[in-house]
mmCIF file of C-alpha atoms in Angstrom:
data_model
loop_
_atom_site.group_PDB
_atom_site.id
_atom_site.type_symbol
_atom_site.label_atom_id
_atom_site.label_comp_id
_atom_site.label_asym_id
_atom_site.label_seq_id
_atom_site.Cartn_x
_atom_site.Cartn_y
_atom_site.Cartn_z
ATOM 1 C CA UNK A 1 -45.416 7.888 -10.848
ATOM 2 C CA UNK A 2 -43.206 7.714 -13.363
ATOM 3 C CA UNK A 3 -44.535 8.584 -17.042
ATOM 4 C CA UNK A 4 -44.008 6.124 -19.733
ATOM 5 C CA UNK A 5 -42.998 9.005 -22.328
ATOM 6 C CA UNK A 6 -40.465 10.074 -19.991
ATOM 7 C CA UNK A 7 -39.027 6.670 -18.671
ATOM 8 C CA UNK A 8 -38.819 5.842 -22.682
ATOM 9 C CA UNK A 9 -37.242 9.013 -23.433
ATOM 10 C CA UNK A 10 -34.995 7.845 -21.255
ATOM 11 C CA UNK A 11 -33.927 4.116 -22.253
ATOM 12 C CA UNK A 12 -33.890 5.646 -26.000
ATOM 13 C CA UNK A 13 -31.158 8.154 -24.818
ATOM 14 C CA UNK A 14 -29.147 5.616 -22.601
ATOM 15 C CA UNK A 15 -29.522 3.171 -26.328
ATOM 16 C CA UNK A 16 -27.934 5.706 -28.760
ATOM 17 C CA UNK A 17 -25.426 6.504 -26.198
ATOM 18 C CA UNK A 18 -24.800 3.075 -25.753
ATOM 19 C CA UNK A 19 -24.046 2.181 -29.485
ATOM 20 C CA UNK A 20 -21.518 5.122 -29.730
ATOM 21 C CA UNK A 21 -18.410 2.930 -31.001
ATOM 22 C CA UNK A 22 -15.739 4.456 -29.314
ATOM 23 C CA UNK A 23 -13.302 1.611 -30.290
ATOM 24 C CA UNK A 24 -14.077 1.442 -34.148
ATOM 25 C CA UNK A 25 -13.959 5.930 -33.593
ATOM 26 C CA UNK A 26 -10.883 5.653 -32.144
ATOM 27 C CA UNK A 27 -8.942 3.061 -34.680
ATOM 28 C CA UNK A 28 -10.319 5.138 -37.159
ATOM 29 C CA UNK A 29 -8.807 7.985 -36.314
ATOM 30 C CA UNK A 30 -5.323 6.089 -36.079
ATOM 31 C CA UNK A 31 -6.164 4.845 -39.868
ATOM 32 C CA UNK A 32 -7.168 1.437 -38.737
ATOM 33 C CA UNK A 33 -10.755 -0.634 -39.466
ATOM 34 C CA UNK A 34 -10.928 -2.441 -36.265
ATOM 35 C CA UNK A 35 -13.840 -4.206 -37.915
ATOM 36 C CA UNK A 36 -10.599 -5.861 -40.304
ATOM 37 C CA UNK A 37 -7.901 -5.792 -37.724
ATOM 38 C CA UNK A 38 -7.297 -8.795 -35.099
ATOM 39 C CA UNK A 39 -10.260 -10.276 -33.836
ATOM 40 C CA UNK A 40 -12.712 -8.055 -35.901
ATOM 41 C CA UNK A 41 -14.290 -7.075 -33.030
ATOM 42 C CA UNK A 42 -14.952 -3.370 -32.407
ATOM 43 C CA UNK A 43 -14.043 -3.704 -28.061
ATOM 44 C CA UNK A 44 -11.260 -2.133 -26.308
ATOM 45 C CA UNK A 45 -9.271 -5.728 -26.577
ATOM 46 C CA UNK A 46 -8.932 -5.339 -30.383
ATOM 47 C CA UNK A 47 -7.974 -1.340 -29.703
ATOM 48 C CA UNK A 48 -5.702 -2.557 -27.786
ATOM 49 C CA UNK A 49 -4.135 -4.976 -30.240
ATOM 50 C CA UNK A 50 -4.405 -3.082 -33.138
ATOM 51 C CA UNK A 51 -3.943 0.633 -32.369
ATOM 52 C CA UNK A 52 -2.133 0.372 -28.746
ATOM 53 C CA UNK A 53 -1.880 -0.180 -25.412
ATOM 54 C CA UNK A 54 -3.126 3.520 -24.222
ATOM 55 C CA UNK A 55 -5.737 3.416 -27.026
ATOM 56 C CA UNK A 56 -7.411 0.561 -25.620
ATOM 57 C CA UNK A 57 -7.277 1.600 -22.069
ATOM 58 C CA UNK A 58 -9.130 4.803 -23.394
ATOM 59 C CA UNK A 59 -11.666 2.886 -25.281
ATOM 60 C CA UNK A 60 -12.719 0.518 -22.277
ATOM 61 C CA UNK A 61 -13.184 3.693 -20.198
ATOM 62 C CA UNK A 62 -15.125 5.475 -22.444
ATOM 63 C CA UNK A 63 -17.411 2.347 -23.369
ATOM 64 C CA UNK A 64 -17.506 1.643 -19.025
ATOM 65 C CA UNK A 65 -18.994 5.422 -19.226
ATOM 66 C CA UNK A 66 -21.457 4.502 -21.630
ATOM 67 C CA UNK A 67 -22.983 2.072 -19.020
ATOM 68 C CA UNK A 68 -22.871 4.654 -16.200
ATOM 69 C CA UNK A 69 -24.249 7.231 -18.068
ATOM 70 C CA UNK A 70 -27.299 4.846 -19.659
ATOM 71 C CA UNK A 71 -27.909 4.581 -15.763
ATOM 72 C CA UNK A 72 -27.654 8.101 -15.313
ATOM 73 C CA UNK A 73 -30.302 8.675 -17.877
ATOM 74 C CA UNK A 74 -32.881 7.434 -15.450
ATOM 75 C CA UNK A 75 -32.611 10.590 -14.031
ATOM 76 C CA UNK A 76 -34.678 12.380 -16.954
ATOM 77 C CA UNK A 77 -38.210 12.019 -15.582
ATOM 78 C CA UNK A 78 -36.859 13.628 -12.606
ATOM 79 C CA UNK A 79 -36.815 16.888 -14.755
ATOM 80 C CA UNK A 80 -40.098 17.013 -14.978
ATOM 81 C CA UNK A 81 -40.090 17.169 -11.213
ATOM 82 C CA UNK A 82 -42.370 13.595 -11.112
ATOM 83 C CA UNK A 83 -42.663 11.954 -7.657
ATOM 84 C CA UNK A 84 -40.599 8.306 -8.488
ATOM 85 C CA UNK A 85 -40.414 5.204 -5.455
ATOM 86 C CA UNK A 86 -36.834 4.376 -4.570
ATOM 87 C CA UNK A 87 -37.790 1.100 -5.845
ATOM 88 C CA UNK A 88 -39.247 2.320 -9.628
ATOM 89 C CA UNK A 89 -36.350 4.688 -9.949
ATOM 90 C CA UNK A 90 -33.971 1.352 -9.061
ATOM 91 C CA UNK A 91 -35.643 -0.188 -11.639
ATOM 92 C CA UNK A 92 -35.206 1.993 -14.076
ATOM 93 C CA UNK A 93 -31.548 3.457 -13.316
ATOM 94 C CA UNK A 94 -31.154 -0.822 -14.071
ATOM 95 C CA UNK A 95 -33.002 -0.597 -17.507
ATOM 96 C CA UNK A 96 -31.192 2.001 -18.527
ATOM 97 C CA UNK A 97 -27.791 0.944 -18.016
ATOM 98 C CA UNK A 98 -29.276 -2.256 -19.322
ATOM 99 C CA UNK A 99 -30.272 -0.562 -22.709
ATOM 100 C CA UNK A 100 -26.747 1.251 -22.853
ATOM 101 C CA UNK A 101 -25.191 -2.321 -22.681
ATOM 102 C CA UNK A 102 -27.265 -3.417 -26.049
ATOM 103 C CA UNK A 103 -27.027 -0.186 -27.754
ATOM 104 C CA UNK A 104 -23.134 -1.448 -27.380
ATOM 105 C CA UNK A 105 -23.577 -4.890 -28.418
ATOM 106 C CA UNK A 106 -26.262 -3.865 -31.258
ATOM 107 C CA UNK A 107 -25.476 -0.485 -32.181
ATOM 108 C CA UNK A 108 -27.867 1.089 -34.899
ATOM 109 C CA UNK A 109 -25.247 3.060 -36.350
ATOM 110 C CA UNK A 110 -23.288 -0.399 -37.647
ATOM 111 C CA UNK A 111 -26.366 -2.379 -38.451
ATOM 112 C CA UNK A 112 -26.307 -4.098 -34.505
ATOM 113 C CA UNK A 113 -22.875 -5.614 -34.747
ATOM 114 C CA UNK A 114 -21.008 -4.351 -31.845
ATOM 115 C CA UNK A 115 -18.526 -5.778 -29.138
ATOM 116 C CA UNK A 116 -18.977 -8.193 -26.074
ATOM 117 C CA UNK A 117 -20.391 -5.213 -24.184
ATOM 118 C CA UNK A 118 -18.041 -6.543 -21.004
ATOM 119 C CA UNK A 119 -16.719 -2.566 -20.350
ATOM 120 C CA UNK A 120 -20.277 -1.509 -20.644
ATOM 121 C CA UNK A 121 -21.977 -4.086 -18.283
ATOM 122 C CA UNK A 122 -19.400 -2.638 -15.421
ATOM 123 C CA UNK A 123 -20.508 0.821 -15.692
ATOM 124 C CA UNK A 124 -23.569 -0.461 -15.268
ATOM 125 C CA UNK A 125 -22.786 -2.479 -12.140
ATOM 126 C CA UNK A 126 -20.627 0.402 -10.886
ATOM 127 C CA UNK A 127 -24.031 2.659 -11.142
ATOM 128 C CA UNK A 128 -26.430 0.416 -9.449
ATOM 129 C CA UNK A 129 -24.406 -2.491 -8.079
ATOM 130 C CA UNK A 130 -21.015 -1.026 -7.148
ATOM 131 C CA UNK A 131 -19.462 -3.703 -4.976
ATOM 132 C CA UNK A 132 -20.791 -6.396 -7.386
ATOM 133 C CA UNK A 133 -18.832 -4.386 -9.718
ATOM 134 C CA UNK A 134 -15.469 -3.852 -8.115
ATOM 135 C CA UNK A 135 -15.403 -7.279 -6.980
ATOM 136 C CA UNK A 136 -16.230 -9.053 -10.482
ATOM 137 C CA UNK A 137 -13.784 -6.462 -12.067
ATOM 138 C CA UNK A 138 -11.173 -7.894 -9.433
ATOM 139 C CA UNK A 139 -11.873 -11.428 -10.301
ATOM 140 C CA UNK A 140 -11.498 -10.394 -14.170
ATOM 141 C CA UNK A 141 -8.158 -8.723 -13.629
ATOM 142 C CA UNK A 142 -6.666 -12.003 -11.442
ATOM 143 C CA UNK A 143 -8.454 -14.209 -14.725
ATOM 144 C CA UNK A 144 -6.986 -12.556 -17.020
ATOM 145 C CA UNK A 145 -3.442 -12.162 -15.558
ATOM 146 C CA UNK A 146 -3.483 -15.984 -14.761
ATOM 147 C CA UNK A 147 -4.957 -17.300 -18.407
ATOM 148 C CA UNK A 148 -4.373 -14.132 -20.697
ATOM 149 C CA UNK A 149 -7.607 -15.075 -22.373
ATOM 150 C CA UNK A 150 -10.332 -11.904 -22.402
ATOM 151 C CA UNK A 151 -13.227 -14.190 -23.088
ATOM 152 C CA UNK A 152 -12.286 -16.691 -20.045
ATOM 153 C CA UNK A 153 -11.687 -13.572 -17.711
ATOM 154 C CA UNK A 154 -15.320 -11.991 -18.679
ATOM 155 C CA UNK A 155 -17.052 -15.290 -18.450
ATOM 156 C CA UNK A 156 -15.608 -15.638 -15.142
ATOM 157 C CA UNK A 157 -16.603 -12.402 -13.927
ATOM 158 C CA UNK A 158 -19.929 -12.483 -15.402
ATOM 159 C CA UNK A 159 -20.416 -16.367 -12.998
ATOM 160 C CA UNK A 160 -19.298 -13.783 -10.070
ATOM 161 C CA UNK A 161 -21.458 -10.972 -10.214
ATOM 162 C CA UNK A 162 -24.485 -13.020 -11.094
ATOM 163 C CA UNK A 163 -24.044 -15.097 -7.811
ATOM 164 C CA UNK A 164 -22.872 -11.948 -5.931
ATOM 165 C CA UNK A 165 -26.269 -10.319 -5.983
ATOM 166 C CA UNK A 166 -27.905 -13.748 -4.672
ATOM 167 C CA UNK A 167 -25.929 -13.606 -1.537
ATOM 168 C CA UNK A 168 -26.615 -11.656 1.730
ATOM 169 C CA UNK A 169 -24.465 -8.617 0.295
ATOM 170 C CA UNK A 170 -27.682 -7.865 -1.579
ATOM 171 C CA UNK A 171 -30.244 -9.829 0.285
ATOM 172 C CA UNK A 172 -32.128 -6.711 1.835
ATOM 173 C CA UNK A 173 -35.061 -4.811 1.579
ATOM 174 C CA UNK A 174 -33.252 -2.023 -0.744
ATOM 175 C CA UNK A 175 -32.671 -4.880 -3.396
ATOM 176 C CA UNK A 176 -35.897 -6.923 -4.584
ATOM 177 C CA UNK A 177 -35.977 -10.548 -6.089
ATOM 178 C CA UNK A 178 -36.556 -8.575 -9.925
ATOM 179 C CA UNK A 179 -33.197 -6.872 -9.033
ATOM 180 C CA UNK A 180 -31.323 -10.071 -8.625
ATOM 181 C CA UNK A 181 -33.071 -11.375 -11.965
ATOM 182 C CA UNK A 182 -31.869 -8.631 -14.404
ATOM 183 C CA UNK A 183 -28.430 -8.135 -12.854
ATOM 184 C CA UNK A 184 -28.413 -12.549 -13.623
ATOM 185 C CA UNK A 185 -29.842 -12.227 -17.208
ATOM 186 C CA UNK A 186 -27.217 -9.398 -18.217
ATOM 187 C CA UNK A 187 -24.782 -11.666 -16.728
ATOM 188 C CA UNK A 188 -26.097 -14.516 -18.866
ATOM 189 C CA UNK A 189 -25.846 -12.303 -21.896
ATOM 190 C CA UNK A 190 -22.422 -11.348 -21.088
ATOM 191 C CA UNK A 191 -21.297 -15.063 -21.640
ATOM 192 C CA UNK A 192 -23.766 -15.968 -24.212
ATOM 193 C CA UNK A 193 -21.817 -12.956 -26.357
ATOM 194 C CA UNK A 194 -18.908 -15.267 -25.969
ATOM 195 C CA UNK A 195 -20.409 -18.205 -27.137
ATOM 196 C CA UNK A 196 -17.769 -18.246 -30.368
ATOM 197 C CA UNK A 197 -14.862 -17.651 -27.838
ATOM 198 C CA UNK A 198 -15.498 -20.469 -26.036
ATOM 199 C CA UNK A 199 -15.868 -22.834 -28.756
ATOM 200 C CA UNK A 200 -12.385 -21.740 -30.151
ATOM 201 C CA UNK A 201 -11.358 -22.053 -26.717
ATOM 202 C CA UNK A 202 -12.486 -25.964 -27.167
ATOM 203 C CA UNK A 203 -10.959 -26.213 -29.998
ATOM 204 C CA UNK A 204 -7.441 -25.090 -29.273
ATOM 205 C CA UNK A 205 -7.938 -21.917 -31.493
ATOM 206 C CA UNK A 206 -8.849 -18.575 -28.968
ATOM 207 C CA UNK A 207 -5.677 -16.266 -28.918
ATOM 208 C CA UNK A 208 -3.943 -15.414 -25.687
ATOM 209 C CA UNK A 209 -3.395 -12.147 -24.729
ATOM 210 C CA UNK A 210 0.534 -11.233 -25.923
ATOM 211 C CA UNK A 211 2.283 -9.061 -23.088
ATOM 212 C CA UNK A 212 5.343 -9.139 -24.122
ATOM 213 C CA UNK A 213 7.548 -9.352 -27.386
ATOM 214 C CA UNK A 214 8.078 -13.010 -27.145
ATOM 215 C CA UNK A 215 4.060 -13.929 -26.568
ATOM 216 C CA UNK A 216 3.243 -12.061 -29.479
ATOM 217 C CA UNK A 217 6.176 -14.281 -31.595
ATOM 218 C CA UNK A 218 4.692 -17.267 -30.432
ATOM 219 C CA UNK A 219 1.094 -15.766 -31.192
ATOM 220 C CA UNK A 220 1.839 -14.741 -34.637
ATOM 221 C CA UNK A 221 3.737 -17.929 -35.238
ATOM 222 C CA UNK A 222 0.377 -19.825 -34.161
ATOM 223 C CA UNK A 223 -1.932 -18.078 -36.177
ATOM 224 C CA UNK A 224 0.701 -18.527 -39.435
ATOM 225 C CA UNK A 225 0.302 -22.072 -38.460
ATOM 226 C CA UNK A 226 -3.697 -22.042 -38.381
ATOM 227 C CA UNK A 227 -3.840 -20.325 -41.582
ATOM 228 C CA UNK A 228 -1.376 -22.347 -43.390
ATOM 229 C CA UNK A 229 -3.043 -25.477 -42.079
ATOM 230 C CA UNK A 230 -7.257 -23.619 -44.179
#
């Protein structure tokens, strides 16, 4: 049985870990205030923009580890040498991760205004739900090469894995009706974080991602456009 002092030592570990902001750590130490820079958002999309191609790649790893390791924080109790069910210790490798993803999204050490907590959500999946994960990160990559919009790509991935789990991939005995639940409500909070995005992607206003020199001219030209137009 698992003890509630230990299981909450446990979420309140994978939390803090969670709201490290790697991004806004990392701009920082290139000079920059990602929290004033591109979209103001603190993710490894705006590292990416603002500070550079291999700082962003290093930000969405490290804030993918923060998910895996809020799901390796379940493992705490198990210090204490308690007897935990396969299925308990399922649930709370999943609560974990789960708390890592909103110590990301509302982080206590920038009064809760994080990022999208995308990178997060698949170290999570990768920890409890690992094909889920590979195959929603697949259908974000082929989004995102296809659109170059971020927010359509996560949305889309988010659809995936929340219908993934419902299917016969995860319909055994090792994966209960609650499991299917949470992994479906993160996935709703994944696209309910992008409410904003998809409103300016009504509205004609949500940036494309610029690959090359002549995307970001038209970007830049766009946004000179939108501002001369307030």
């Amino acid at each position: 049985m698992i003890d509630f002092f230990s299981a909450l030592s446990g979420l309140i570990l994978a939390y803090l870990l969670g709201a490290i902001p790697f991004g806004l750590i990392i701009a920082r130490a290139h000079g920059v205030d990602l929290r004033h820079c591109g979209s103001g958002n603190i993710g490894a999309t705006n590292v990416f923009r603002c500070v550079g191609p291999r700082w962003g790649v290093l930000a969405f790893v490290l804030d993918m580890f923060k998910g895996m390791g809020g799901v390796w924080c379940a493992w705490i109790p198990t210090l204490w040498l308690e007897p935990v069910s396969l299925e308990r210790f399922l649930l709370l490798r999943i609560l974990c991760g789960a708390a890592a993803m909103l110590g990301h999204i509302f982080p206590i050490y920038l009064r809760f205004k994080g990022g999208k907590g995308v990178s997060t959500a698949l170290g999570l999946l990768l920890g409890v739900a690992p094909l889920a994960g590979v195959i929603g990160f697949g259908c974000w990559g082929v989004a995102f090469l296809i659109s170059r919009y971020v927010s359509v790509a996560s949305c889309l991935a988010a659809v995936v894995v929340g219908a993934i789990v419902w299917t016969p991939l995860y319909g055994d005995s090792e994966h209960p009706i609650w499991f299917r639940i949470l992994i479906g409500l993160l996935a709703v909070l994944a696209i309910w974080k992008h409410r904003q995005n998809m409103l300016r992607l009504y509205q004609g206003t949500e940036n494309r991602f610029a690959f090359t020199a002549a995307q970001r001219t038209v970007h830049t030209v766009k946004q000179n456009e939108l501002e001369g137009g307030r």
